[in-house]
Short mmCIF file of C-alpha atoms in Angstrom, two decimals:
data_model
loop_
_atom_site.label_atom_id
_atom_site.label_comp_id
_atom_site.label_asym_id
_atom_site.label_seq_id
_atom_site.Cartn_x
_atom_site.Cartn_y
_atom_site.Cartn_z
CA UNK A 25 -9.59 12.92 18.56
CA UNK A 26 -10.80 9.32 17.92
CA UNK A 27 -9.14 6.68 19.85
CA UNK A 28 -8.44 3.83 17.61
CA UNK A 29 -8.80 -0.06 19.45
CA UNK A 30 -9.60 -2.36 16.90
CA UNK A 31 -9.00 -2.50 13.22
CA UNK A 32 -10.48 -4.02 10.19
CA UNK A 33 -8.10 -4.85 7.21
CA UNK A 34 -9.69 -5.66 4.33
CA UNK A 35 -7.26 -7.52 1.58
CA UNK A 36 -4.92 -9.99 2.82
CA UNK A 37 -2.24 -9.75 0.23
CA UNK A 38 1.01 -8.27 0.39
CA UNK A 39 0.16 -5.13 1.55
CA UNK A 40 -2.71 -5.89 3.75
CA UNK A 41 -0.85 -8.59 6.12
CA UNK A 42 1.93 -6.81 6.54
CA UNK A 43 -0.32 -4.05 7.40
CA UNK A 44 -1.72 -6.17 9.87
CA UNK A 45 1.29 -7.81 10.76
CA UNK A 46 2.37 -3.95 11.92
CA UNK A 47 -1.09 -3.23 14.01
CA UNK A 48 -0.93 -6.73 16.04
CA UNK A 49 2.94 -5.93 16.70
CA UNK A 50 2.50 -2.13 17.62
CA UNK A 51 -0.36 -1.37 18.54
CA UNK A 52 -1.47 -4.73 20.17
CA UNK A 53 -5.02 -4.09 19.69
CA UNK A 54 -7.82 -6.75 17.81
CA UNK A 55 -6.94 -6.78 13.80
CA UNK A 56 -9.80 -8.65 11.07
CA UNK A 57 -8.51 -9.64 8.52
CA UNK A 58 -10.33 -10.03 5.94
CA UNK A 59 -10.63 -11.19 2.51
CA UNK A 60 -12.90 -13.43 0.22
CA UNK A 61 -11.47 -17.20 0.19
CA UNK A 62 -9.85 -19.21 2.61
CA UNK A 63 -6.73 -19.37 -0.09
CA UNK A 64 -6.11 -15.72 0.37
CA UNK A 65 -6.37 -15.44 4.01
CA UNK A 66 -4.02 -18.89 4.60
CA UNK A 67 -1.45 -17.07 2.22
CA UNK A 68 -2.00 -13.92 3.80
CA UNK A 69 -1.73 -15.49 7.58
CA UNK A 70 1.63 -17.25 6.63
CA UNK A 71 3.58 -14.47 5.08
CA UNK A 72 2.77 -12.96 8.82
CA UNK A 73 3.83 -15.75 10.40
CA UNK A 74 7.10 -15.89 7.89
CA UNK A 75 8.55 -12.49 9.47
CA UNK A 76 7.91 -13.53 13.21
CA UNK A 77 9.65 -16.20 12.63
CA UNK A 78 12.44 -14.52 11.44
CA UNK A 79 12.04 -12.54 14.21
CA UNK A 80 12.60 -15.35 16.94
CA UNK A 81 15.45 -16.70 14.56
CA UNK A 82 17.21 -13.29 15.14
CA UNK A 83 16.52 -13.00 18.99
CA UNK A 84 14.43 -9.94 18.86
CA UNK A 85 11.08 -11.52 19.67
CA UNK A 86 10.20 -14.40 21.77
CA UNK A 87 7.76 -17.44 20.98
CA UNK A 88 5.35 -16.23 23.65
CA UNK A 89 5.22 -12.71 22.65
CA UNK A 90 4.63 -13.57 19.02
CA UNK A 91 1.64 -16.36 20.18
CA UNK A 92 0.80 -13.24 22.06
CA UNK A 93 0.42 -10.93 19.40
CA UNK A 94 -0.96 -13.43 16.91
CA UNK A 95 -4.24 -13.89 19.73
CA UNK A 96 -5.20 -10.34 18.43
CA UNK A 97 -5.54 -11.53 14.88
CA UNK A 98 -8.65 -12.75 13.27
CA UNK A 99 -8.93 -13.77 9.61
CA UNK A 100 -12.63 -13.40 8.57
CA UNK A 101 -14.32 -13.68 5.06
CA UNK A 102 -17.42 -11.81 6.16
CA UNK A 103 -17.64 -7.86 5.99
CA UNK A 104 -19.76 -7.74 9.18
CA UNK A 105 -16.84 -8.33 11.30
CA UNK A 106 -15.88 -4.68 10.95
CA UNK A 107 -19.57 -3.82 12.15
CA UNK A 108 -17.56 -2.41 15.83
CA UNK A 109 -14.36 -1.59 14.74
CA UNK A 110 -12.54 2.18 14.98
CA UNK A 111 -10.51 2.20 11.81
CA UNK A 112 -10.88 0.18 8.48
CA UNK A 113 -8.12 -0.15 6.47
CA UNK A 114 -8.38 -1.07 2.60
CA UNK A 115 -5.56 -2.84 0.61
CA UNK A 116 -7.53 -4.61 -2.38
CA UNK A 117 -6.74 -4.41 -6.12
CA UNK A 118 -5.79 -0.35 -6.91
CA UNK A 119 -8.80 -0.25 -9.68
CA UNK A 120 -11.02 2.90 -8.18
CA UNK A 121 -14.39 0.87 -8.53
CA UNK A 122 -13.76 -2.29 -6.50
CA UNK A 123 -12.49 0.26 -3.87
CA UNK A 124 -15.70 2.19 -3.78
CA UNK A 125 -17.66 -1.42 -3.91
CA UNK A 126 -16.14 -1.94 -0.96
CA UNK A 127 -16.27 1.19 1.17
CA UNK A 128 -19.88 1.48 0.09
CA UNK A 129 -20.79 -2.06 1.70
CA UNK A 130 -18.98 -1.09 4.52
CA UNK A 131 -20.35 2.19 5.12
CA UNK A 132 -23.76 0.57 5.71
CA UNK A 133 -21.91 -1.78 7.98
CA UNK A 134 -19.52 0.12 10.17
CA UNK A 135 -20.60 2.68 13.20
CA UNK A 136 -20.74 6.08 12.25
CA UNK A 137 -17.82 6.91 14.05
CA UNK A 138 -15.17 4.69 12.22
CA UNK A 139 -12.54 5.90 10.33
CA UNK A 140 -12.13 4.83 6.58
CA UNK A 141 -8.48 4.87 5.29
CA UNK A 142 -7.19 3.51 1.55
CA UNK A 143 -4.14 2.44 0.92
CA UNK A 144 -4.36 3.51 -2.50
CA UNK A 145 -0.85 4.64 -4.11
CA UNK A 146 -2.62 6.67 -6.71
CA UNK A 147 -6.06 6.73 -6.78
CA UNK A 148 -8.12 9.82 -5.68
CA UNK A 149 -9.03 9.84 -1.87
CA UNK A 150 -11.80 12.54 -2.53
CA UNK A 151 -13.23 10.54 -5.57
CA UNK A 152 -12.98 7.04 -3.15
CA UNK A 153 -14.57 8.16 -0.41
CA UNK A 154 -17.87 9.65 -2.50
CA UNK A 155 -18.67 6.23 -1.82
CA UNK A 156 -19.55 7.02 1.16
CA UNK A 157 -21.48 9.18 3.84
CA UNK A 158 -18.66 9.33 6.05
CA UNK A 159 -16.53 11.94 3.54
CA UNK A 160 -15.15 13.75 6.35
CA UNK A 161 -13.87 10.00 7.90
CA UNK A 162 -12.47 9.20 5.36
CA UNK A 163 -8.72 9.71 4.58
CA UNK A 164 -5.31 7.68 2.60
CA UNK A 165 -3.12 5.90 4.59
CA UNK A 166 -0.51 4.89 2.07
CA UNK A 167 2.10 2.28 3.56
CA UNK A 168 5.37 1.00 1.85
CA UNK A 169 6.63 -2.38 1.20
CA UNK A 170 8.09 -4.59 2.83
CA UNK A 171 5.39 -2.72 5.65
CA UNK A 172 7.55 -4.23 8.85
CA UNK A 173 10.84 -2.60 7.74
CA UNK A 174 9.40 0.82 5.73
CA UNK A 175 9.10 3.35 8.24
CA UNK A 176 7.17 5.63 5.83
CA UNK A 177 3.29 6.49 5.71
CA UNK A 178 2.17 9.01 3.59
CA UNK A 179 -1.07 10.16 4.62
CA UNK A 180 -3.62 11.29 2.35
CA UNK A 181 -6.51 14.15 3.31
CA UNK A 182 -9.27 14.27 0.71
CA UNK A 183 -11.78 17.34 0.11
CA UNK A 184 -13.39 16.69 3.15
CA UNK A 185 -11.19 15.00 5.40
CA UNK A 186 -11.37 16.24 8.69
CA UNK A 187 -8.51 17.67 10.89
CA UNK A 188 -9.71 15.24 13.46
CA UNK A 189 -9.53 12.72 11.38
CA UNK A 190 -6.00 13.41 9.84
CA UNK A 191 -5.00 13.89 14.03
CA UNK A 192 -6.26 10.60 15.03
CA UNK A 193 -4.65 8.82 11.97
CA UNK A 194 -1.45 10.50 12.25
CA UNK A 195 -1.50 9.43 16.11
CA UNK A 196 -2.20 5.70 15.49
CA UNK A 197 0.82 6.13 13.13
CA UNK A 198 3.11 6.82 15.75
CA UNK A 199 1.85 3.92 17.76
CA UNK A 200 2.83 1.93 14.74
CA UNK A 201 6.11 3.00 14.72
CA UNK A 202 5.79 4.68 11.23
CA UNK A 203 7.01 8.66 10.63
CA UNK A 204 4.38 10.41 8.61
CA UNK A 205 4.57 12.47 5.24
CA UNK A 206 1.38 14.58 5.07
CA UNK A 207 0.05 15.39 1.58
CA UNK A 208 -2.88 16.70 -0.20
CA UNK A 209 -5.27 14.36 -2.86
CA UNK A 210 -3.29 15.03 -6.06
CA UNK A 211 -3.13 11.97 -8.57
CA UNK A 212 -0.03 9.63 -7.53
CA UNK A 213 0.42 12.52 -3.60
CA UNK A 214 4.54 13.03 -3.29
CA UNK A 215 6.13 9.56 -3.31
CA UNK A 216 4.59 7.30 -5.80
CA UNK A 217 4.52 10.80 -8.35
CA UNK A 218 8.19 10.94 -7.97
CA UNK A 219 9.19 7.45 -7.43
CA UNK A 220 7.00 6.59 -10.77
CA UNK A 221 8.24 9.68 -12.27
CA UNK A 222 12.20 8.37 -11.31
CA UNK A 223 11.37 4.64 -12.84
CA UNK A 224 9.81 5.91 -15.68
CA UNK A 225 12.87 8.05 -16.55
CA UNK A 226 15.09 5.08 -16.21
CA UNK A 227 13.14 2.67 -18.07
CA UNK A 228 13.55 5.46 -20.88
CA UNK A 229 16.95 5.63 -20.61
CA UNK A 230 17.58 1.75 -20.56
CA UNK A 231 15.43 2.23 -24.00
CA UNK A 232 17.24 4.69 -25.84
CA UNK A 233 20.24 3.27 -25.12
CA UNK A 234 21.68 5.48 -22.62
CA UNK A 235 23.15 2.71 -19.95
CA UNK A 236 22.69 -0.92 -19.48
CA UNK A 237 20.30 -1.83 -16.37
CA UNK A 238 23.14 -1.88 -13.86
CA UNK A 239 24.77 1.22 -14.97
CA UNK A 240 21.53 3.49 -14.56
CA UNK A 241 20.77 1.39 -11.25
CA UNK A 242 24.66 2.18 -10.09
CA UNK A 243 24.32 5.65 -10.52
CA UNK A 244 21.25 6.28 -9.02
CA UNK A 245 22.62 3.97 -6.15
CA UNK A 246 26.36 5.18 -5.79
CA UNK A 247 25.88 9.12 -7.62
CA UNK A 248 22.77 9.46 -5.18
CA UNK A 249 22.90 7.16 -2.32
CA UNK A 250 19.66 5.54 -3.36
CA UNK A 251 19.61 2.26 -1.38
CA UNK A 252 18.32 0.52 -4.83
CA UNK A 253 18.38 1.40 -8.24
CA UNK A 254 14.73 2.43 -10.03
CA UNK A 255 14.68 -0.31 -12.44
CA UNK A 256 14.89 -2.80 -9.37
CA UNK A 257 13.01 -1.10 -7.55
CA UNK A 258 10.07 -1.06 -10.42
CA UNK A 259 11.15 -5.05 -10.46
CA UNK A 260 10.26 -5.41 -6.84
CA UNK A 261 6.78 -3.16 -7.38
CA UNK A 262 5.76 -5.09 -10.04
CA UNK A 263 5.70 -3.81 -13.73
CA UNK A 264 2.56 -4.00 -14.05
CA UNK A 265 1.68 -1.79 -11.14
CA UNK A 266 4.11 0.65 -12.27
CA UNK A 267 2.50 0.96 -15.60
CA UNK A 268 -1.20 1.29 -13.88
CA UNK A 269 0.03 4.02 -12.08
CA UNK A 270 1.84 5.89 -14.30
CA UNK A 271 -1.22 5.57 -16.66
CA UNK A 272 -3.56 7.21 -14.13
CA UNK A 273 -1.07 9.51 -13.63
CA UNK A 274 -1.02 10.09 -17.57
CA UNK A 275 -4.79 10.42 -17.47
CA UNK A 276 -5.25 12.68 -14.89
CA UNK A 277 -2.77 15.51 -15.24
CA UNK A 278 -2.44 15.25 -18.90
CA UNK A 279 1.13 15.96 -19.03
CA UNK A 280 3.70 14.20 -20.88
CA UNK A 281 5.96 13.52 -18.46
CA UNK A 282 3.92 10.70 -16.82
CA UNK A 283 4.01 9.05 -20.63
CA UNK A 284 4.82 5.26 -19.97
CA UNK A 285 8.12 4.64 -21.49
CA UNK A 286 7.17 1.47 -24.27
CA UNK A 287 9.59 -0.46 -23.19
CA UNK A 288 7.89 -0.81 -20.08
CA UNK A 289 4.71 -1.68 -21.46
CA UNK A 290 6.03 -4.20 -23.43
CA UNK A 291 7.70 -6.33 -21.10
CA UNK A 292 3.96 -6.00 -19.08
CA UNK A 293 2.70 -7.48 -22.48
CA UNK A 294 4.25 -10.16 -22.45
CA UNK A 295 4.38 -11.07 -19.26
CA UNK A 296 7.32 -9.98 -17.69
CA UNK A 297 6.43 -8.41 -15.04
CA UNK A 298 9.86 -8.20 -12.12
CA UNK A 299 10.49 -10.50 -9.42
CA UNK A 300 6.71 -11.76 -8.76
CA UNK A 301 6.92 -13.45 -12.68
CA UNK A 302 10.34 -14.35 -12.38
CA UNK A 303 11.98 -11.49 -15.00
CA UNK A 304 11.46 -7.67 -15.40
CA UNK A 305 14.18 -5.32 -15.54
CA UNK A 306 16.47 -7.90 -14.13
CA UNK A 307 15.81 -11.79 -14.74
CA UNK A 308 15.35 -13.65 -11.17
CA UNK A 309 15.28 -17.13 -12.41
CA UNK A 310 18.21 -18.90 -10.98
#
């Protein structure tokens, strides 16, 4: 089983600082950063900075342990930082061909023995990693957002994923604190098909009439102890991402059930897309 020492993280957006925010933390081990302007990386760099801070405001870190962590964190723009690294981790755009773009660069790049994981919340591992000569490294680590408080990560084995490559990534999820939900390379794996499946649904009902947003949100929240209601929860995703997926999802099985609802589309159309645009579901302009 491969041990894993350094990391390359390649997308420095939401998802891939907070996924490097959780390696420098937990693991303590060198974390690249990467990502193709300086913009990126700076915005990507202070929303990491943003939760330490929080984190010495509340008493459970110290100023010299987060200086201490942040040492192990190096934003690059240039793919050949990952040349020695154990494990790279990909959170770009979800749009199948700038994924294999980049693990195909990076297969020429990285030592045979590294690990490739996406973080992919729909797309096909097996069909990814084809990219590739390393099909048997390569594997779905899918992480949850905010990534510092979701304890989730669902880990994806493709055709050829190896069981010493599921170990070794199931391992360095411990290290990170994270419990594990194991699940084979089906279009949208266990928790983004149901989650989508759930918003979906309540986007429908919202559209027929059923309930008003809150009432469909309260009874998913007080009915079935969900700690947020789907149509917030598709706010806080982005509607746009939602409608991506659930489109894939549409594509792939063929089934009707994954059928965007049109209300959703539409408010992607014109451009209201939840919290990130300032109105979804819910309108967050104050």
């Amino acid at each position: 089983m491969s041990q894993i020492k350094s990391v390359f993280v390649a997308g420095a957006g939401l998802m891939g600082s907070g996924i490097a925010h959780a390696v420098i933390s937990s693991a303590k081990i060198p974390v690249y950063l990467y990502d193709i302007s300086d913009e990126f990386l700076q915005k990507g760099l202070n929303r990491i900075k943003s939760v330490f801070t929080k984190s010495i405001e509340k008493g459970i870190l110290t100023q010299t342990e987060v200086d201490s962590f942040l040492s192990n964190l190096h934003p690059v723009k240039d793919l050949s930082f990952a040349k020695d690294v154990d494990l790279v981790i990909e959170a770009v755009s979800e749009n199948i061909e700038i994924k294999k773009d980049l693990f195909s660069k990076l297969d020429q790049i990285c030592k045979k023995e590294a690990i490739f994981a996406s973080n992919t919340s729909s797309l096909p591992i097996t069909k990814i990693a084809t990219a590739t000569k390393r099909t048997d490294k390569f594997i779905g680590m899918h992480f949850f957002s905010p990534v510092h408080r979701m304890k989730l990560i669902e880990i994806i084995s493709g055709y050829d994923t190896s069981k010493e490559t599921f170990d070794s990534i199931k391992k360095f999820a411990s290290i990170l604190g994270k419990e594990v939900s194991a699940s084979q390379d089906f279009p949208g794996f266990i928790t983004t098909r149901l989650g989508l499946v759930l918003m979906n649904e309540a986007a429908f009902c919202l559209f027929e009439g059923v309930g008003k947003v809150e009432d469909i949100d309260n009874g998913m929240k007080l009915g079935y102890n969900h700690p947020i209601g789907p149509l917030a929860l598709a706010d806080e995703i982005g509607l746009d991402i939602c409608l991506s997926i659930l489109d894939i999802m549409y594509e792939e099985y063929k089934d009707s059930k994954y059928r965007a609802c049109p209300l959703m589309r539409k408010l992607v159309n014109a451009g209201h897309l939840g919290k990130k645009s300032g109105k979804g579901f819910y309108s967050y302009n104050k």
